[in-house]
PDB file of C-alpha atoms and ligand atoms in Angstrom:
ATOM      1  CA  MET A 657       3.989 -23.671  -9.024  1.00  0.00           C
ATOM      2  CA  GLU A 658       4.406 -19.432  -8.201  1.00  0.00           C
ATOM      3  CA  SER A 659       4.768 -17.411 -10.729  1.00  0.00           C
ATOM      4  CA  ILE A 660       4.785 -13.275 -11.517  1.00  0.00           C
ATOM      5  CA  ASP A 661       3.676 -10.485 -13.670  1.00  0.00           C
ATOM      6  CA  ILE A 662       7.447  -8.702 -13.757  1.00  0.00           C
ATOM      7  CA  LEU A 663      10.765  -8.956 -12.113  1.00  0.00           C
ATOM      8  CA  VAL A 664      12.779  -5.991 -12.318  1.00  0.00           C
ATOM      9  CA  PHE A 665      16.751  -6.230 -11.980  1.00  0.00           C
ATOM     10  CA  GLY A 666      19.260  -3.930 -10.545  1.00  0.00           C
ATOM     11  CA  ALA A 667      22.690  -3.571 -10.160  1.00  0.00           C
ATOM     12  CA  HIS A 668      21.676  -1.319  -6.602  1.00  0.00           C
ATOM     13  CA  ALA A 669      18.543  -1.109  -4.957  1.00  0.00           C
ATOM     14  CA  ASP A 670      17.417   2.549  -6.051  1.00  0.00           C
ATOM     15  CA  ASP A 671      17.983   1.346  -9.751  1.00  0.00           C
ATOM     16  CA  ALA A 672      14.670   0.168 -10.444  1.00  0.00           C
ATOM     17  CA  GLU A 673      13.282   3.471  -8.800  1.00  0.00           C
ATOM     18  CA  ILE A 674      14.956   5.843 -10.654  1.00  0.00           C
ATOM     19  CA  GLY A 675      14.500   4.391 -13.884  1.00  0.00           C
ATOM     20  CA  MET A 676      11.125   3.155 -13.130  1.00  0.00           C
ATOM     21  CA  GLY A 677       9.339   3.274  -9.904  1.00  0.00           C
ATOM     22  CA  GLY A 678       6.250   4.917 -11.869  1.00  0.00           C
ATOM     23  CA  THR A 679       6.438   1.517 -13.975  1.00  0.00           C
ATOM     24  CA  ILE A 680       6.133  -0.111 -10.823  1.00  0.00           C
ATOM     25  CA  ALA A 681       3.999   1.259  -8.910  1.00  0.00           C
ATOM     26  CA  LYS A 682       1.308   1.871 -11.923  1.00  0.00           C
ATOM     27  CA  HIS A 683       1.785  -1.754 -12.406  1.00  0.00           C
ATOM     28  CA  VAL A 684       1.082  -2.964  -8.682  1.00  0.00           C
ATOM     29  CA  GLN A 685      -1.942  -0.690  -8.183  1.00  0.00           C
ATOM     30  CA  GLU A 686      -3.317  -2.758 -11.419  1.00  0.00           C
ATOM     31  CA  GLY A 687      -2.798  -5.799  -9.329  1.00  0.00           C
ATOM     32  CA  TYR A 688      -0.238  -7.356 -10.884  1.00  0.00           C
ATOM     33  CA  ARG A 689       2.963  -8.676  -9.128  1.00  0.00           C
ATOM     34  CA  VAL A 690       6.430  -7.445  -9.269  1.00  0.00           C
ATOM     35  CA  VAL A 691       9.729  -8.563  -7.614  1.00  0.00           C
ATOM     36  CA  VAL A 692      12.815  -6.259  -7.682  1.00  0.00           C
ATOM     37  CA  CYS A 693      16.139  -8.134  -7.062  1.00  0.00           C
ATOM     38  CA  ASP A 694      19.524  -6.234  -6.615  1.00  0.00           C
ATOM     39  CA  LEU A 695      22.214  -7.697  -7.193  1.00  0.00           C
ATOM     40  CA  THR A 696      24.565  -6.844  -4.910  1.00  0.00           C
ATOM     41  CA  LEU A 697      24.241  -5.115  -1.498  1.00  0.00           C
ATOM     42  CA  SER A 698      25.886  -1.696  -2.805  1.00  0.00           C
ATOM     43  CA  GLU A 699      28.707  -1.774  -0.325  1.00  0.00           C
ATOM     44  CA  MET A 700      31.011   0.319  -2.809  1.00  0.00           C
ATOM     45  CA  SER A 701      28.128   3.433  -2.173  1.00  0.00           C
ATOM     46  CA  SER A 702      29.998   6.841  -1.217  1.00  0.00           C
ATOM     47  CA  ASN A 703      27.027   7.609   0.902  1.00  0.00           C
ATOM     48  CA  GLY A 704      25.022   5.221   3.658  1.00  0.00           C
ATOM     49  CA  THR A 705      25.913   1.747   4.718  1.00  0.00           C
ATOM     50  CA  VAL A 706      24.579  -1.183   3.716  1.00  0.00           C
ATOM     51  CA  GLU A 707      22.915  -1.690   6.764  1.00  0.00           C
ATOM     52  CA  LEU A 708      21.131   1.923   6.014  1.00  0.00           C
ATOM     53  CA  ARG A 709      20.373   1.258   2.076  1.00  0.00           C
ATOM     54  CA  GLN A 710      18.423  -1.972   2.905  1.00  0.00           C
ATOM     55  CA  GLN A 711      16.550  -0.529   5.475  1.00  0.00           C
ATOM     56  CA  GLU A 712      15.923   1.917   2.549  1.00  0.00           C
ATOM     57  CA  ALA A 713      15.355  -0.337  -0.128  1.00  0.00           C
ATOM     58  CA  ALA A 714      12.585  -2.229   2.456  1.00  0.00           C
ATOM     59  CA  HIS A 715      11.086   1.380   2.813  1.00  0.00           C
ATOM     60  CA  ALA A 716      10.901   2.003  -0.675  1.00  0.00           C
ATOM     61  CA  SER A 717       9.982  -1.698  -1.466  1.00  0.00           C
ATOM     62  CA  SER A 718       6.523  -1.153   1.176  1.00  0.00           C
ATOM     63  CA  VAL A 719       5.783   2.468  -0.904  1.00  0.00           C
ATOM     64  CA  LEU A 720       5.703   0.649  -3.788  1.00  0.00           C
ATOM     65  CA  GLY A 721       3.554  -2.463  -2.799  1.00  0.00           C
ATOM     66  CA  LEU A 722       6.725  -4.596  -4.176  1.00  0.00           C
ATOM     67  CA  TYR A 723       5.568  -8.323  -3.957  1.00  0.00           C
ATOM     68  CA  ALA A 724       9.121  -9.213  -2.903  1.00  0.00           C
ATOM     69  CA  ARG A 725      12.382  -7.582  -3.096  1.00  0.00           C
ATOM     70  CA  THR A 726      15.220 -10.166  -2.881  1.00  0.00           C
ATOM     71  CA  ASN A 727      19.302  -9.442  -2.974  1.00  0.00           C
ATOM     72  CA  LEU A 728      21.531 -11.984  -4.961  1.00  0.00           C
ATOM     73  CA  GLY A 729      24.375 -10.496  -2.795  1.00  0.00           C
ATOM     74  CA  LEU A 730      27.272  -9.839  -5.862  1.00  0.00           C
ATOM     75  CA  PRO A 731      29.921  -7.995  -4.920  1.00  0.00           C
ATOM     76  CA  ASP A 732      29.823  -4.145  -5.852  1.00  0.00           C
ATOM     77  CA  ARG A 733      32.024  -2.967  -8.468  1.00  0.00           C
ATOM     78  CA  GLY A 734      33.214  -6.906  -8.705  1.00  0.00           C
ATOM     79  CA  LEU A 735      30.350  -8.200 -11.325  1.00  0.00           C
ATOM     80  CA  GLU A 736      31.448 -10.455 -13.568  1.00  0.00           C
ATOM     81  CA  SER A 737      30.312 -12.177 -16.345  1.00  0.00           C
ATOM     82  CA  ASN A 738      30.947 -15.592 -15.388  1.00  0.00           C
ATOM     83  CA  ARG A 739      29.354 -19.300 -14.478  1.00  0.00           C
ATOM     84  CA  SER A 740      28.429 -18.807 -11.115  1.00  0.00           C
ATOM     85  CA  THR A 741      27.004 -15.414 -11.637  1.00  0.00           C
ATOM     86  CA  ILE A 742      24.575 -16.048 -14.807  1.00  0.00           C
ATOM     87  CA  GLU A 743      23.482 -19.385 -12.383  1.00  0.00           C
ATOM     88  CA  LYS A 744      22.497 -17.402  -9.833  1.00  0.00           C
ATOM     89  CA  ILE A 745      20.203 -14.723 -11.786  1.00  0.00           C
ATOM     90  CA  VAL A 746      18.670 -17.734 -13.692  1.00  0.00           C
ATOM     91  CA  GLU A 747      17.927 -19.246 -10.675  1.00  0.00           C
ATOM     92  CA  GLU A 748      16.446 -15.993  -9.144  1.00  0.00           C
ATOM     93  CA  ILE A 749      14.167 -16.036 -12.793  1.00  0.00           C
ATOM     94  CA  ARG A 750      13.451 -19.751 -12.584  1.00  0.00           C
ATOM     95  CA  ARG A 751      11.751 -19.269  -8.943  1.00  0.00           C
ATOM     96  CA  TRP A 752       9.642 -16.062 -10.099  1.00  0.00           C
ATOM     97  CA  ARG A 753       8.911 -17.540 -13.476  1.00  0.00           C
ATOM     98  CA  PRO A 754       7.965 -13.797 -14.587  1.00  0.00           C
ATOM     99  CA  ARG A 755       6.393 -13.072 -18.067  1.00  0.00           C
ATOM    100  CA  ILE A 756       8.190 -10.363 -18.376  1.00  0.00           C
ATOM    101  CA  VAL A 757      12.237  -9.175 -16.760  1.00  0.00           C
ATOM    102  CA  PHE A 758      13.595  -5.249 -16.840  1.00  0.00           C
ATOM    103  CA  ALA A 759      17.060  -4.847 -16.616  1.00  0.00           C
ATOM    104  CA  PRO A 760      19.327  -1.808 -17.099  1.00  0.00           C
ATOM    105  CA  TYR A 761      20.368  -0.130 -20.784  1.00  0.00           C
ATOM    106  CA  TRP A 762      22.914  -1.437 -22.171  1.00  0.00           C
ATOM    107  CA  VAL A 763      24.750   1.478 -22.293  1.00  0.00           C
ATOM    108  CA  ASP A 764      25.149   3.808 -18.531  1.00  0.00           C
ATOM    109  CA  ARG A 765      28.349   5.784 -17.337  1.00  0.00           C
ATOM    110  CA  HIS A 766      28.255   3.788 -14.284  1.00  0.00           C
ATOM    111  CA  PRO A 767      29.913   0.342 -15.255  1.00  0.00           C
ATOM    112  CA  ASP A 768      28.021  -2.124 -13.116  1.00  0.00           C
ATOM    113  CA  HIS A 769      24.769  -0.961 -14.795  1.00  0.00           C
ATOM    114  CA  VAL A 770      26.100  -1.647 -17.946  1.00  0.00           C
ATOM    115  CA  MET A 771      27.423  -5.248 -16.533  1.00  0.00           C
ATOM    116  CA  THR A 772      24.170  -5.733 -14.734  1.00  0.00           C
ATOM    117  CA  SER A 773      22.168  -5.142 -18.618  1.00  0.00           C
ATOM    118  CA  LYS A 774      24.537  -8.112 -19.842  1.00  0.00           C
ATOM    119  CA  LEU A 775      24.248 -10.542 -17.525  1.00  0.00           C
ATOM    120  CA  ILE A 776      20.391 -10.388 -17.416  1.00  0.00           C
ATOM    121  CA  GLU A 777      20.375 -10.921 -21.249  1.00  0.00           C
ATOM    122  CA  GLU A 778      22.485 -14.235 -20.474  1.00  0.00           C
ATOM    123  CA  ALA A 779      20.210 -15.554 -17.823  1.00  0.00           C
ATOM    124  CA  VAL A 780      17.010 -14.711 -20.011  1.00  0.00           C
ATOM    125  CA  PHE A 781      18.269 -16.953 -22.658  1.00  0.00           C
ATOM    126  CA  ASN A 782      19.510 -19.809 -20.586  1.00  0.00           C
ATOM    127  CA  ALA A 783      16.730 -19.565 -18.225  1.00  0.00           C
ATOM    128  CA  LYS A 784      14.890 -21.249 -21.188  1.00  0.00           C
ATOM    129  CA  LEU A 785      17.473 -24.391 -21.952  1.00  0.00           C
ATOM    130  CA  ARG A 786      16.013 -27.472 -20.497  1.00  0.00           C
ATOM    131  CA  ASN A 787      19.668 -29.040 -19.974  1.00  0.00           C
ATOM    132  CA  TYR A 788      20.904 -25.527 -18.183  1.00  0.00           C
ATOM    133  CA  LEU A 789      19.932 -26.239 -14.504  1.00  0.00           C
ATOM    134  CA  PRO A 790      17.983 -29.364 -14.999  1.00  0.00           C
ATOM    135  CA  GLN A 791      16.921 -29.897 -11.804  1.00  0.00           C
ATOM    136  CA  LEU A 792      14.402 -26.486 -12.051  1.00  0.00           C
ATOM    137  CA  PRO A 793      11.658 -25.969 -14.592  1.00  0.00           C
ATOM    138  CA  ILE A 794      12.819 -23.674 -17.701  1.00  0.00           C
ATOM    139  CA  VAL A 795      11.080 -20.732 -17.804  1.00  0.00           C
ATOM    140  CA  LYS A 796      10.658 -18.475 -21.287  1.00  0.00           C
ATOM    141  CA  VAL A 797      10.643 -14.838 -20.685  1.00  0.00           C
ATOM    142  CA  GLU A 798       7.659 -13.259 -22.800  1.00  0.00           C
ATOM    143  CA  GLN A 799      10.006 -10.018 -23.485  1.00  0.00           C
ATOM    144  CA  LEU A 800      13.025  -8.661 -21.924  1.00  0.00           C
ATOM    145  CA  ILE A 801      12.666  -4.435 -21.273  1.00  0.00           C
ATOM    146  CA  TYR A 802      15.460  -2.165 -20.969  1.00  0.00           C
ATOM    147  CA  TYR A 803      15.470   0.874 -18.064  1.00  0.00           C
ATOM    148  CA  TYR A 804      17.027   3.682 -18.201  1.00  0.00           C
ATOM    149  CA  ILE A 805      19.008   4.604 -15.123  1.00  0.00           C
ATOM    150  CA  ASN A 806      21.663   7.370 -15.375  1.00  0.00           C
ATOM    151  CA  ASP A 807      21.330   8.714 -19.523  1.00  0.00           C
ATOM    152  CA  VAL A 808      18.376   8.365 -21.730  1.00  0.00           C
ATOM    153  CA  ASP A 809      18.842   6.936 -25.282  1.00  0.00           C
ATOM    154  CA  ALA A 810      16.788   5.976 -28.028  1.00  0.00           C
ATOM    155  CA  VAL A 811      12.863   5.458 -26.372  1.00  0.00           C
ATOM    156  CA  SER A 812      10.898   2.544 -28.006  1.00  0.00           C
ATOM    157  CA  LEU A 813       8.413   2.038 -25.081  1.00  0.00           C
ATOM    158  CA  THR A 814       6.902   5.037 -23.085  1.00  0.00           C
ATOM    159  CA  VAL A 815       4.487   4.495 -19.881  1.00  0.00           C
ATOM    160  CA  ASP A 816       2.290   7.014 -19.278  1.00  0.00           C
ATOM    161  CA  ILE A 817       3.135   7.593 -14.929  1.00  0.00           C
ATOM    162  CA  SER A 818       1.403  10.757 -14.201  1.00  0.00           C
ATOM    163  CA  GLU A 819      -1.308   9.269 -11.531  1.00  0.00           C
ATOM    164  CA  VAL A 820       1.066   7.320  -9.877  1.00  0.00           C
ATOM    165  CA  TYR A 821       3.921  10.445  -9.686  1.00  0.00           C
ATOM    166  CA  ALA A 822       3.848  10.561  -6.071  1.00  0.00           C
ATOM    167  CA  THR A 823       4.390   7.403  -5.334  1.00  0.00           C
ATOM    168  CA  LYS A 824       7.477   7.222  -7.001  1.00  0.00           C
ATOM    169  CA  GLN A 825       8.597  10.421  -5.454  1.00  0.00           C
ATOM    170  CA  ALA A 826       8.126   9.175  -2.378  1.00  0.00           C
ATOM    171  CA  ALA A 827       9.561   5.179  -3.474  1.00  0.00           C
ATOM    172  CA  LEU A 828      12.967   7.648  -4.718  1.00  0.00           C
ATOM    173  CA  LYS A 829      12.668   9.777  -1.123  1.00  0.00           C
ATOM    174  CA  ALA A 830      12.990   6.922   0.720  1.00  0.00           C
ATOM    175  CA  TYR A 831      16.556   6.780  -0.071  1.00  0.00           C
ATOM    176  CA  GLN A 832      17.682   9.690   1.272  1.00  0.00           C
ATOM    177  CA  SER A 833      21.062   8.534   2.792  1.00  0.00           C
ATOM    178  CA  GLN A 834      21.758   8.976  -1.541  1.00  0.00           C
ATOM    179  CA  PHE A 835      19.929  11.937  -2.598  1.00  0.00           C
ATOM    180  CA  ASP A 836      20.113  14.057   0.590  1.00  0.00           C
ATOM    181  CA  PRO A 837      23.501  15.856   1.334  1.00  0.00           C
ATOM    182  CA  THR A 838      22.278  16.650   5.013  1.00  0.00           C
ATOM    183  CA  ALA A 839      21.226  12.659   5.398  1.00  0.00           C
ATOM    184  CA  THR A 840      24.021  11.531   7.231  1.00  0.00           C
ATOM    185  CA  LYS A 841      26.722  13.559   8.957  1.00  0.00           C
ATOM    186  CA  ASP A 842      30.141  12.457   6.880  1.00  0.00           C
ATOM    187  CA  SER A 843      28.272  12.622   3.330  1.00  0.00           C
ATOM    188  CA  VAL A 844      30.489  13.238   0.667  1.00  0.00           C
ATOM    189  CA  GLU A 845      29.086  14.695  -2.567  1.00  0.00           C
ATOM    190  CA  THR A 846      27.931  12.814  -5.506  1.00  0.00           C
ATOM    191  CA  PRO A 847      26.545  13.145  -8.649  1.00  0.00           C
ATOM    192  CA  LEU A 848      23.090  11.448  -6.508  1.00  0.00           C
ATOM    193  CA  THR A 849      23.256  14.671  -4.003  1.00  0.00           C
ATOM    194  CA  ASN A 850      23.323  17.386  -6.480  1.00  0.00           C
ATOM    195  CA  GLY A 851      20.283  17.787  -7.800  1.00  0.00           C
ATOM    196  CA  TYR A 852      19.920  14.312  -9.057  1.00  0.00           C
ATOM    197  CA  LEU A 853      16.348  13.858  -8.002  1.00  0.00           C
ATOM    198  CA  ALA A 854      15.391  16.865 -10.330  1.00  0.00           C
ATOM    199  CA  ARG A 855      16.993  15.491 -13.634  1.00  0.00           C
ATOM    200  CA  VAL A 856      15.077  12.638 -13.366  1.00  0.00           C
ATOM    201  CA  GLU A 857      11.753  14.160 -12.759  1.00  0.00           C
ATOM    202  CA  ALA A 858      12.823  16.816 -15.761  1.00  0.00           C
ATOM    203  CA  ARG A 859      13.707  13.776 -17.856  1.00  0.00           C
ATOM    204  CA  ASP A 860      10.417  12.077 -16.713  1.00  0.00           C
ATOM    205  CA  PHE A 861       8.629  15.081 -17.747  1.00  0.00           C
ATOM    206  CA  LEU A 862       9.958  15.922 -20.975  1.00  0.00           C
ATOM    207  CA  LEU A 863       9.449  12.013 -22.161  1.00  0.00           C
ATOM    208  CA  GLY A 864       5.935  12.423 -20.621  1.00  0.00           C
ATOM    209  CA  ASN A 865       5.156  15.876 -22.616  1.00  0.00           C
ATOM    210  CA  SER A 866       6.725  13.806 -26.172  1.00  0.00           C
ATOM    211  CA  SER A 867       3.782  11.166 -25.665  1.00  0.00           C
ATOM    212  CA  GLY A 868       1.463  13.721 -24.493  1.00  0.00           C
ATOM    213  CA  TYR A 869       1.351  12.603 -20.663  1.00  0.00           C
ATOM    214  CA  ALA A 870       2.491  14.707 -17.692  1.00  0.00           C
ATOM    215  CA  TYR A 871       4.705  12.065 -16.930  1.00  0.00           C
ATOM    216  CA  ALA A 872       6.346   8.960 -18.598  1.00  0.00           C
ATOM    217  CA  GLU A 873       9.102   6.414 -18.622  1.00  0.00           C
ATOM    218  CA  GLY A 874      10.730   5.372 -21.683  1.00  0.00           C
ATOM    219  CA  PHE A 875      12.143   2.185 -22.343  1.00  0.00           C
ATOM    220  CA  ALA A 876      14.379  -0.042 -24.752  1.00  0.00           C
ATOM    221  CA  ILE A 877      13.786  -3.405 -26.114  1.00  0.00           C
ATOM    222  CA  LYS A 878      16.246  -4.999 -28.600  1.00  0.00           C
ATOM    223  CA  ARG A 879      13.530  -7.400 -30.097  1.00  0.00           C
ATOM    224  CA  PRO A 880      10.487  -6.893 -31.765  1.00  0.00           C
ATOM    225  CA  PHE A 881       7.532  -6.465 -28.951  1.00  0.00           C
ATOM    226  CA  ASN A 882       4.001  -8.300 -30.197  1.00  0.00           C
ATOM    227  CA  VAL A 883       1.340  -5.669 -29.568  1.00  0.00           C
ATOM    228  CA  SER A 884      -3.102  -6.261 -30.188  1.00  0.00           C
ATOM    229  CA  LEU A 885      -3.704  -2.815 -31.874  1.00  0.00           C
ATOM    230  CA  PHE A 886      -7.315  -3.415 -30.893  1.00  0.00           C
TER     231      PHE A 886
HETATM  232 ZN1   ZN B1733      23.053   1.791  -9.270  1.00  0.00          ZN
END
């Protein structure tokens, strides 16, 4: 049965890159298999069409070296915690059998990011129940880790991404329709077109500085993380 190391969930293509593009690139370069699953096709985006956003996501995926990228096609701005949505996410977890799952942090200005966080937590829980979707073998995820999209709060883990920073930036630049106000003719101003990438870089820079690195990404966890000290 196939299994991967890391499965990252986002509401929209670009969430994973904003929050943890460096951590993804670093682990891919170390030989780990990383899959990103976007819950929606971002059909409510103010800029860029669904087709363009999918092309941009494919480009970013190849920059990062993802093992695969999938999309559940759930409704953008219509994400709800219900049976069928959680089943779809559990099916995705059981399809890939990851050791570690990443989800957006549970507080964010975008309601879809908050809902995605909650949905993934529920799905990770259900994925280990043998009487839930019993036709698919259970998956016990070792750790659920939360990444930051728009904001940053208490950071419990940092990953040094100094060596792969250029790769993170190249992956983010793939989402031209989101971050570059001149990319499309009828582009409108959004929080993303107004210095957003500079803010992401400043956050990664400050987090890196507080840990003694040039750049770092920060993460939060709800359950204790087991480490071996030596
Ligand atoms: Zn998003």
